[in-house]
Amino acid sequence: MAGKNPLQKCFLFIILSLNLMSLHAETGQKKTYVVHMDKSAMPSPYTNHLQWYSSKIDSVTDPKSHEEEGNRILYTYQTAFHGLAARLSKEEAARLEEEPGVVAVIPETRYELHTTRSPRFLGLERQESERVWAERVTDHDVVVGVLDTGIWPESESFNDTGMSPGPSTWRGACETGRGFLKHNCNRKIVGARVFYRGYEAATGKIDQELEYRSPRDKDGHGTHTAATVAGSPVRGANLLGFAYGTARGMAPKARVAAYKVCWVGGCFSSDILSAVDQAVADGVHVLSISLGGGISTYSRDSLAIATFGAMEMGVFVSCSAGNGGPDPISLTNVSPWITTVGASTMDRDFPATVRLGTRRVFKGVSLYKGRTVLSRGKQYPLVYLGRNASSPDPTSFCLDGALDQHNVAGKIVICDRGVTPRVQKGQVVKRAGGVGMILTNTATNGEELVADCHLLPAVAVGEKEGKVIKEYAMTSKRATASLEILGTRVGIKPSPVVAAFSSRGPNFLSLEILKPDLLAPGVNILAAWSGDMAPSSLSSDKRRVKFNILSGTSMSCPHVSGVAALIRSRHPDWSPAAVKSALMTTAYVHDNMLEPLTDAAGAEPSSPYDHGAGHIDPLKAIDPGLVYDIGPQEYFDFLCTQELSPSQLKVFTKHSNRSCRHSLAGNNPGNLNYPAISALFPENTHVKAMTLRRTVTNVGPHVSSYKVSVSPFKGATVTVQPKTLNFTTKHQKLSYTVTFRTKLRMKRPEFGGLLWKSATHKVRSPVIITWLPPL
């Protein structure tokens, strides 16, 4: 059994304690718990599982409370995993966990959303790609389930013209409700469902004046992600004239099934799990989940458990990494069977300039277009209310109610980024009489520029420029500035760049598993929008648009989901792990200037803890040459190395015959057949050598020969055996070993790559070597 290092144990204790502290209810107060059950343990007198589950709840609760509160059971789960969601007190939950047949009782978790040109940037519109991506009938057979805020069916992105009837294997439904009728589904939107029992149990009944208790999307986020995955081509798409062109999803002929799990007050795990369970039963091929709820140990992470079941059923699962960057160890959704997606920039920008009274000009970005226009060439008074240009303080963030009209009326106001939404700062400035805003990055965001659809003329600038502008405003008695919005520009270099907000590794649950897995476009993404929400998402904004530009790993996740749908349509027999491997081993780690990928947070080269295997390259991913395949049993054997008790492992054994077969050599989690290779040297300094094993499957030419090369490392020698892999048939499997011998124990992880190269293919794996500090 592989042991956790002290740092990991401390980290896991803290996150588990925080999760439990934040979620446990006061004595006697009811809250929702997800209860995982052992299906095989149902006694014979019961004819179905609902009867059995009901009896279990009855056995730990007061019969009187049933009369007062009605049925305690909110959901039952039976496809991706087995169990139920129920309203219980802390004491009842503790009693239930002791009952026979009950595997785990986990408190409800609240999840948050991780909130055009990208197909061309990814190579999906090049003429040379037409043959590779020529439309096939099988394109229509892939259904992507999107767990989000619902869908706006009238959007042109969901036009089904020319699409054939849905696949015969599809078992989904079109649920109706306020603002959503049967005819709102079509051959593009083949399913639409809502999940709100957990949400209502936690927050009270949904106010239908504020949101739709139906699949209709008021928020816009779900419409945006669904269109990014599989939107039909729409010519002339734009946001107020910005990013004008043809908007299309990654897999424009795939189907969409919308599972609405997110509401004004958040997304709750019991609803999300019911959606995953239902989506798998409905027959989705890909699940796109742009949500995150912090990090928990594998056996306490309900989404990890549910997606394990989805993976067993052949469903590819893509999740956003989170927007906690650039802080290290900020990832969510880190299970190895989930494809965890970080965010990057594209080669499109929305330039704007700030011209100071000194005539010095600074470059920034903006998506402002409105009635208020600053006179071109005119200088306006400039003010910064912070006390220090280098470090923000409460007065510099332009918080609601913090600005005095006497100080800002008729002026351009400098606001530091952070604490509140960027567009909300502009609203605060406008209400106080300001005529414009300069939004300055702090150290957290560095030089990363995110454009927003502001309510007044506004320009966002990087940290370095921001400091200079603030210094000028604080030291000059008559500081002035002018703002100019310049529209849309393409061909930006360098790109892609890792977004500063994109969550970072390492994966402290399992240092042997590299996370994130990949990067995809996630900054300034144009896609379809709800007709009920302003582009700024502010209630005071009365503008309505058909398309909006958003940023976040929420936007990068559906890019990967859509490309996975394309791969799945070409290779319907591939496992989820094979699809992930194709995406990872063909990813690139250099920008369009042929330099190593950089990090927007500091303009330094990024590492695999920032970009994973690299940036997706869909054209190459369709034909990767070799894949690293992993089956459900191997994933389970990985869990067997993670110090989980038999009862904790049982939450993953939907099939009662699943047991630890110890297929990973040396019981080392680093021997999971992952496309990334991570050697973790223990605290014991006597361990100087380590050998990891990988197996590749030939999915390229029947007869092919691959030769290996490995980048050099300062702290270790790396030897691969054999150095050549000779394949004679398609689907043939060959294995190799990688031996690491320590020369010098490094204080920081070392990064490199291992490349298998044939006459036609390159198959690259990131390599990470970590030496844990001696005890």
Tab-separated table of N, CA and C in Angstrom, residues 319-444:
chain	number	residue	atom	x	y	z
A	319	CYS	N	-14.299	17.957	-17.244
A	319	CYS	CA	-14.639	18.908	-16.183
A	319	CYS	C	-13.671	20.089	-16.203
A	320	SER	N	-14.162	21.237	-15.772
A	320	SER	CA	-13.296	22.412	-15.664
A	320	SER	C	-12.371	22.263	-14.461
A	321	ALA	N	-11.158	22.800	-14.607
A	321	ALA	CA	-10.156	22.699	-13.538
A	321	ALA	C	-10.436	23.660	-12.394
A	322	GLY	N	-11.181	24.736	-12.680
A	322	GLY	CA	-11.439	25.758	-11.672
A	322	GLY	C	-10.744	27.055	-12.015
A	323	ASN	N	-11.200	28.132	-11.384
A	323	ASN	CA	-10.655	29.467	-11.636
A	323	ASN	C	-9.882	29.989	-10.430
A	324	GLY	N	-9.164	29.096	-9.746
A	324	GLY	CA	-8.441	29.470	-8.535
A	324	GLY	C	-7.004	29.871	-8.769
A	325	GLY	N	-6.565	29.952	-10.027
A	325	GLY	CA	-5.191	30.305	-10.314
A	325	GLY	C	-4.906	31.779	-10.045
A	326	PRO	N	-3.633	32.157	-9.995
A	326	PRO	CA	-2.469	31.301	-10.228
A	326	PRO	C	-1.965	30.581	-8.974
A	327	ASP	N	-2.777	30.545	-7.924
A	327	ASP	CA	-2.332	29.847	-6.709
A	327	ASP	C	-2.101	28.370	-7.001
A	328	PRO	N	-1.014	27.793	-6.474
A	328	PRO	CA	-0.794	26.354	-6.652
A	328	PRO	C	-1.817	25.543	-5.844
A	329	ILE	N	-1.975	24.286	-6.227
A	329	ILE	CA	-2.875	23.344	-5.540
A	329	ILE	C	-4.298	23.909	-5.473
A	330	SER	N	-4.737	24.526	-6.554
A	330	SER	CA	-6.064	25.149	-6.564
A	330	SER	C	-7.063	24.390	-7.427
A	331	LEU	N	-6.680	23.186	-7.865
A	331	LEU	CA	-7.507	22.398	-8.777
A	331	LEU	C	-8.737	21.798	-8.115
A	332	THR	N	-9.770	21.577	-8.931
A	332	THR	CA	-10.889	20.715	-8.544
A	332	THR	C	-11.008	19.629	-9.608
A	333	ASN	N	-11.847	18.631	-9.350
A	333	ASN	CA	-12.131	17.569	-10.334
A	333	ASN	C	-10.855	16.851	-10.776
A	334	VAL	N	-10.131	16.283	-9.814
A	334	VAL	CA	-8.799	15.737	-10.101
A	334	VAL	C	-8.755	14.222	-10.284
A	335	SER	N	-9.896	13.535	-10.239
A	335	SER	CA	-9.886	12.072	-10.393
A	335	SER	C	-9.296	11.689	-11.744
A	336	PRO	N	-8.507	10.607	-11.806
A	336	PRO	CA	-7.831	10.258	-13.063
A	336	PRO	C	-8.777	9.881	-14.199
A	337	TRP	N	-10.004	9.447	-13.880
A	337	TRP	CA	-10.953	9.089	-14.935
A	337	TRP	C	-11.706	10.307	-15.474
A	338	ILE	N	-11.483	11.477	-14.865
A	338	ILE	CA	-12.039	12.736	-15.361
A	338	ILE	C	-10.959	13.450	-16.167
A	339	THR	N	-11.333	14.051	-17.300
A	339	THR	CA	-10.396	14.895	-18.038
A	339	THR	C	-10.538	16.319	-17.511
A	340	THR	N	-9.502	16.805	-16.848
A	340	THR	CA	-9.512	18.084	-16.145
A	340	THR	C	-8.895	19.158	-17.043
A	341	VAL	N	-9.669	20.204	-17.333
A	341	VAL	CA	-9.281	21.151	-18.380
A	341	VAL	C	-8.984	22.536	-17.812
A	342	GLY	N	-7.779	23.031	-18.099
A	342	GLY	CA	-7.397	24.392	-17.761
A	342	GLY	C	-7.701	25.334	-18.924
A	343	ALA	N	-7.465	26.632	-18.714
A	343	ALA	CA	-7.846	27.643	-19.706
A	343	ALA	C	-6.630	28.367	-20.273
A	344	SER	N	-6.749	28.738	-21.553
A	344	SER	CA	-5.689	29.488	-22.228
A	344	SER	C	-6.304	30.598	-23.063
A	345	THR	N	-5.457	31.493	-23.533
A	345	THR	CA	-5.886	32.562	-24.428
A	345	THR	C	-5.907	32.047	-25.871
A	346	MET	N	-6.508	32.859	-26.768
A	346	MET	CA	-6.456	32.588	-28.202
A	346	MET	C	-5.697	33.723	-28.885
A	347	ASP	N	-5.665	33.653	-30.227
A	347	ASP	CA	-4.938	34.689	-30.962
A	347	ASP	C	-5.860	35.822	-31.386
A	348	ARG	N	-6.940	36.028	-30.645
A	348	ARG	CA	-7.853	37.143	-30.903
A	348	ARG	C	-7.899	38.029	-29.673
A	349	ASP	N	-8.009	39.326	-29.891
A	349	ASP	CA	-8.024	40.270	-28.781
A	349	ASP	C	-8.991	41.407	-29.102
A	350	PHE	N	-9.307	42.188	-28.071
A	350	PHE	CA	-10.210	43.330	-28.214
A	350	PHE	C	-9.498	44.558	-27.649
A	351	PRO	N	-8.589	45.130	-28.446
A	351	PRO	CA	-7.682	46.160	-27.926
A	351	PRO	C	-8.376	47.480	-27.606
A	352	ALA	N	-7.812	48.141	-26.625
A	352	ALA	CA	-8.244	49.481	-26.233
A	352	ALA	C	-7.010	50.180	-25.680
A	353	THR	N	-7.071	51.498	-25.582
A	353	THR	CA	-5.912	52.228	-25.078
A	353	THR	C	-6.311	53.234	-24.002
A	354	VAL	N	-5.345	53.490	-23.123
A	354	VAL	CA	-5.449	54.563	-22.128
A	354	VAL	C	-4.366	55.579	-22.476
A	355	ARG	N	-4.767	56.819	-22.734
A	355	ARG	CA	-3.789	57.877	-23.025
A	355	ARG	C	-3.800	58.861	-21.857
A	356	LEU	N	-2.674	58.986	-21.158
A	356	LEU	CA	-2.567	59.891	-20.011
A	356	LEU	C	-2.293	61.324	-20.476
A	357	GLY	N	-2.467	62.246	-19.543
A	357	GLY	CA	-2.192	63.653	-19.834
A	357	GLY	C	-0.756	63.898	-20.216
A	358	THR	N	0.125	62.969	-19.861
A	358	THR	CA	1.541	63.067	-20.232
A	358	THR	C	1.780	62.618	-21.667
A	359	ARG	N	0.701	62.211	-22.349
A	359	ARG	CA	0.705	61.682	-23.708
A	359	ARG	C	1.238	60.259	-23.783
A	360	ARG	N	1.504	59.667	-22.647
A	360	ARG	CA	1.939	58.272	-22.649
A	360	ARG	C	0.713	57.373	-22.877
A	361	VAL	N	0.875	56.336	-23.720
A	361	VAL	CA	-0.248	55.464	-24.091
A	361	VAL	C	-0.006	54.052	-23.557
A	362	PHE	N	-1.052	53.467	-22.975
A	362	PHE	CA	-0.988	52.113	-22.439
A	362	PHE	C	-2.025	51.233	-23.132
A	363	LYS	N	-1.636	50.000	-23.443
A	363	LYS	CA	-2.540	49.072	-24.123
A	363	LYS	C	-3.366	48.277	-23.118
A	364	GLY	N	-4.630	48.077	-23.458
A	364	GLY	CA	-5.521	47.277	-22.633
A	364	GLY	C	-6.548	46.599	-23.517
A	365	VAL	N	-7.679	46.143	-22.906
A	365	VAL	CA	-8.760	45.501	-23.661
A	365	VAL	C	-10.104	46.019	-23.183
A	366	SER	N	-11.107	45.925	-24.054
A	366	SER	CA	-12.458	46.332	-23.678
A	366	SER	C	-13.473	45.805	-24.685
A	367	LEU	N	-14.678	45.524	-24.192
A	367	LEU	CA	-15.813	45.157	-25.043
A	367	LEU	C	-16.937	46.177	-24.891
A	368	TYR	N	-16.595	47.394	-24.487
A	368	TYR	CA	-17.655	48.398	-24.274
A	368	TYR	C	-18.187	48.915	-25.605
A	369	LYS	N	-19.526	48.971	-25.672
A	369	LYS	CA	-20.187	49.663	-26.767
A	369	LYS	C	-21.544	50.116	-26.245
A	370	GLY	N	-21.729	51.397	-26.117
A	370	GLY	CA	-22.976	51.910	-25.563
A	370	GLY	C	-23.218	53.343	-25.954
A	371	ARG	N	-24.265	53.911	-25.354
A	371	ARG	CA	-24.651	55.289	-25.700
A	371	ARG	C	-23.631	56.311	-25.222
A	372	THR	N	-23.059	56.037	-24.040
A	372	THR	CA	-22.071	56.978	-23.504
A	372	THR	C	-20.758	56.810	-24.254
A	373	VAL	N	-20.301	57.870	-24.885
A	373	VAL	CA	-19.050	57.820	-25.637
A	373	VAL	C	-18.169	58.979	-25.178
A	374	LEU	N	-16.931	58.657	-24.840
A	374	LEU	CA	-15.992	59.708	-24.455
A	374	LEU	C	-15.477	60.397	-25.719
A	375	SER	N	-15.419	61.696	-25.677
A	375	SER	CA	-14.963	62.464	-26.846
A	375	SER	C	-13.539	62.073	-27.207
A	376	ARG	N	-13.356	61.749	-28.486
A	376	ARG	CA	-12.042	61.314	-28.939
A	376	ARG	C	-11.026	62.452	-28.799
A	377	GLY	N	-9.939	62.175	-28.146
A	377	GLY	CA	-8.885	63.171	-27.980
A	377	GLY	C	-9.049	64.038	-26.749
A	378	LYS	N	-10.238	64.055	-26.155
A	378	LYS	CA	-10.445	64.887	-24.971
A	378	LYS	C	-9.894	64.191	-23.730
A	379	GLN	N	-9.243	64.969	-22.876
A	379	GLN	CA	-8.717	64.445	-21.626
A	379	GLN	C	-9.718	64.701	-20.494
A	380	TYR	N	-9.963	63.645	-19.697
A	380	TYR	CA	-10.895	63.738	-18.570
A	380	TYR	C	-10.121	63.618	-17.262
A	381	PRO	N	-10.601	64.271	-16.197
A	381	PRO	CA	-9.934	64.142	-14.895
A	381	PRO	C	-9.823	62.668	-14.497
A	382	LEU	N	-8.701	62.317	-13.908
A	382	LEU	CA	-8.413	60.926	-13.536
A	382	LEU	C	-8.234	60.842	-12.024
A	383	VAL	N	-8.844	59.817	-11.385
A	383	VAL	CA	-8.750	59.682	-9.936
A	383	VAL	C	-8.548	58.229	-9.529
A	384	TYR	N	-7.697	58.038	-8.519
A	384	TYR	CA	-7.494	56.724	-7.885
A	384	TYR	C	-7.644	56.917	-6.390
A	385	LEU	N	-8.564	56.167	-5.781
A	385	LEU	CA	-8.876	56.375	-4.371
A	385	LEU	C	-8.081	55.474	-3.437
A	386	GLY	N	-7.238	54.617	-3.992
A	386	GLY	CA	-6.390	53.777	-3.144
A	386	GLY	C	-5.284	54.589	-2.513
A	387	ARG	N	-4.612	54.012	-1.537
A	387	ARG	CA	-3.559	54.734	-0.818
A	387	ARG	C	-2.160	54.356	-1.294
A	388	ASN	N	-2.059	53.259	-2.074
A	388	ASN	CA	-0.744	52.776	-2.491
A	388	ASN	C	-0.876	52.168	-3.887
A	389	ALA	N	-0.057	52.606	-4.816
A	389	ALA	CA	-0.159	52.123	-6.190
A	389	ALA	C	0.232	50.656	-6.324
A	390	SER	N	1.032	50.139	-5.374
A	390	SER	CA	1.545	48.768	-5.481
A	390	SER	C	0.678	47.727	-4.794
A	391	SER	N	-0.063	48.137	-3.773
A	391	SER	CA	-0.883	47.157	-3.046
A	391	SER	C	-2.303	47.683	-2.869
A	392	PRO	N	-3.306	46.934	-3.376
A	392	PRO	CA	-4.694	47.382	-3.268
A	392	PRO	C	-5.150	47.452	-1.814
A	393	ASP	N	-6.155	48.260	-1.563
A	393	ASP	CA	-6.755	48.323	-0.227
A	393	ASP	C	-8.263	48.472	-0.408
A	394	PRO	N	-9.044	48.398	0.671
A	394	PRO	CA	-10.513	48.406	0.540
A	394	PRO	C	-11.081	49.561	-0.281
A	395	THR	N	-10.403	50.698	-0.288
A	395	THR	CA	-10.947	51.852	-1.015
A	395	THR	C	-10.668	51.783	-2.513
A	396	SER	N	-9.774	50.872	-2.917
A	396	SER	CA	-9.350	50.858	-4.321
A	396	SER	C	-10.141	49.890	-5.188
A	397	PHE	N	-10.980	49.053	-4.570
A	397	PHE	CA	-11.691	48.025	-5.332
A	397	PHE	C	-13.027	48.507	-5.901
A	398	CYS	N	-13.411	49.759	-5.626
A	398	CYS	CA	-14.681	50.311	-6.119
A	398	CYS	C	-15.849	49.412	-5.737
A	399	LEU	N	-15.926	49.097	-4.448
A	399	LEU	CA	-17.009	48.252	-3.955
A	399	LEU	C	-18.305	49.041	-3.894
A	400	ASP	N	-19.412	48.334	-3.876
A	400	ASP	CA	-20.721	48.977	-3.862
A	400	ASP	C	-20.834	49.920	-2.666
A	401	GLY	N	-21.169	51.169	-2.913
A	401	GLY	CA	-21.333	52.150	-1.850
A	401	GLY	C	-20.055	52.804	-1.382
A	402	ALA	N	-18.913	52.425	-1.998
A	402	ALA	CA	-17.613	52.927	-1.514
A	402	ALA	C	-17.184	54.225	-2.175
A	403	LEU	N	-17.846	54.612	-3.264
A	403	LEU	CA	-17.412	55.801	-3.995
A	403	LEU	C	-18.277	57.017	-3.648
A	404	ASP	N	-17.625	58.106	-3.365
A	404	ASP	CA	-18.306	59.369	-3.066
A	404	ASP	C	-18.460	60.152	-4.372
A	405	GLN	N	-19.712	60.512	-4.686
A	405	GLN	CA	-19.988	61.223	-5.928
A	405	GLN	C	-19.149	62.498	-6.061
A	406	HIS	N	-18.879	63.137	-4.931
A	406	HIS	CA	-18.091	64.378	-4.935
A	406	HIS	C	-16.682	64.141	-5.486
A	407	ASN	N	-16.167	62.903	-5.245
A	407	ASN	CA	-14.795	62.596	-5.661
A	407	ASN	C	-14.688	62.090	-7.095
A	408	VAL	N	-15.774	61.533	-7.632
A	408	VAL	CA	-15.642	60.830	-8.908
A	408	VAL	C	-16.495	61.396	-10.040
A	409	ALA	N	-17.470	62.248	-9.760
A	409	ALA	CA	-18.366	62.753	-10.799
A	409	ALA	C	-17.585	63.408	-11.942
A	410	GLY	N	-17.887	62.996	-13.162
A	410	GLY	CA	-17.253	63.567	-14.336
A	410	GLY	C	-15.834	63.088	-14.580
A	411	LYS	N	-15.377	62.104	-13.805
A	411	LYS	CA	-13.988	61.653	-13.899
A	411	LYS	C	-13.878	60.211	-14.382
A	412	ILE	N	-12.692	59.864	-14.856
A	412	ILE	CA	-12.348	58.466	-15.113
A	412	ILE	C	-11.760	57.913	-13.816
A	413	VAL	N	-12.327	56.808	-13.337
A	413	VAL	CA	-11.944	56.251	-12.039
A	413	VAL	C	-11.101	54.987	-12.241
A	414	ILE	N	-10.010	54.899	-11.507
A	414	ILE	CA	-9.160	53.693	-11.539
A	414	ILE	C	-9.645	52.744	-10.446
A	415	CYS	N	-9.974	51.488	-10.835
A	415	CYS	CA	-10.442	50.472	-9.883
A	415	CYS	C	-9.534	49.254	-9.957
A	416	ASP	N	-9.144	48.730	-8.797
A	416	ASP	CA	-8.341	47.506	-8.764
A	416	ASP	C	-9.241	46.286	-8.963
A	417	ARG	N	-8.728	45.310	-9.720
A	417	ARG	CA	-9.456	44.065	-9.974
A	417	ARG	C	-9.464	43.198	-8.726
A	418	GLY	N	-10.607	42.556	-8.448
A	418	GLY	CA	-10.702	41.650	-7.316
A	418	GLY	C	-11.885	41.952	-6.425
A	419	VAL	N	-12.240	40.987	-5.566
A	419	VAL	CA	-13.299	41.048	-4.551
A	419	VAL	C	-14.688	40.975	-5.173
A	420	THR	N	-15.018	41.896	-6.080
A	420	THR	CA	-16.333	41.905	-6.726
A	420	THR	C	-16.167	41.720	-8.237
A	421	PRO	N	-17.260	41.313	-8.946
A	421	PRO	CA	-17.169	41.131	-10.394
A	421	PRO	C	-16.692	42.388	-11.108
A	422	ARG	N	-15.942	42.193	-12.182
A	422	ARG	CA	-15.322	43.307	-12.896
A	422	ARG	C	-16.373	44.290	-13.425
A	423	VAL	N	-17.456	43.758	-14.020
A	423	VAL	CA	-18.480	44.650	-14.593
A	423	VAL	C	-19.237	45.396	-13.500
A	424	GLN	N	-19.302	44.805	-12.300
A	424	GLN	CA	-20.013	45.471	-11.202
A	424	GLN	C	-19.271	46.722	-10.751
A	425	LYS	N	-17.962	46.719	-10.855
A	425	LYS	CA	-17.185	47.899	-10.492
A	425	LYS	C	-17.557	49.079	-11.401
A	426	GLY	N	-17.732	48.758	-12.692
A	426	GLY	CA	-18.129	49.801	-13.624
A	426	GLY	C	-19.502	50.364	-13.297
A	427	GLN	N	-20.394	49.492	-12.860
A	427	GLN	CA	-21.726	49.938	-12.466
A	427	GLN	C	-21.648	50.888	-11.271
A	428	VAL	N	-20.767	50.574	-10.308
A	428	VAL	CA	-20.581	51.417	-9.128
A	428	VAL	C	-20.050	52.795	-9.544
A	429	VAL	N	-19.078	52.789	-10.456
A	429	VAL	CA	-18.507	54.049	-10.938
A	429	VAL	C	-19.578	54.879	-11.654
A	430	LYS	N	-20.362	54.237	-12.484
A	430	LYS	CA	-21.394	54.937	-13.243
A	430	LYS	C	-22.431	55.562	-12.319
A	431	ARG	N	-22.853	54.814	-11.304
A	431	ARG	CA	-23.853	55.319	-10.362
A	431	ARG	C	-23.337	56.517	-9.574
A	432	ALA	N	-22.022	56.551	-9.369
A	432	ALA	CA	-21.440	57.659	-8.608
A	432	ALA	C	-21.119	58.853	-9.496
A	433	GLY	N	-21.453	58.749	-10.779
A	433	GLY	CA	-21.251	59.879	-11.677
A	433	GLY	C	-19.982	59.843	-12.482
A	434	GLY	N	-19.197	58.761	-12.367
A	434	GLY	CA	-17.979	58.658	-13.157
A	434	GLY	C	-18.299	58.498	-14.637
A	435	VAL	N	-17.402	58.939	-15.501
A	435	VAL	CA	-17.651	58.856	-16.939
A	435	VAL	C	-16.890	57.708	-17.594
A	436	GLY	N	-15.967	57.105	-16.868
A	436	GLY	CA	-15.195	56.010	-17.417
A	436	GLY	C	-14.438	55.283	-16.328
A	437	MET	N	-13.860	54.117	-16.657
A	437	MET	CA	-13.125	53.332	-15.654
A	437	MET	C	-11.891	52.704	-16.286
A	438	ILE	N	-10.813	52.692	-15.516
A	438	ILE	CA	-9.631	51.920	-15.870
A	438	ILE	C	-9.533	50.794	-14.838
A	439	LEU	N	-9.661	49.549	-15.300
A	439	LEU	CA	-9.617	48.384	-14.412
A	439	LEU	C	-8.196	47.843	-14.396
A	440	THR	N	-7.530	47.925	-13.246
A	440	THR	CA	-6.117	47.547	-13.161
A	440	THR	C	-5.946	46.192	-12.492
A	441	ASN	N	-5.156	45.337	-13.118
A	441	ASN	CA	-4.839	44.042	-12.525
A	441	ASN	C	-3.967	44.224	-11.291
A	442	THR	N	-4.076	43.264	-10.379
A	442	THR	CA	-3.178	43.206	-9.223
A	442	THR	C	-2.203	42.055	-9.452
A	443	ALA	N	-1.356	41.777	-8.482
A	443	ALA	CA	-0.355	40.710	-8.620
A	443	ALA	C	-1.008	39.365	-8.899
A	444	THR	N	-2.231	39.167	-8.412
A	444	THR	CA	-2.931	37.891	-8.601
A	444	THR	C	-3.120	37.583	-10.076
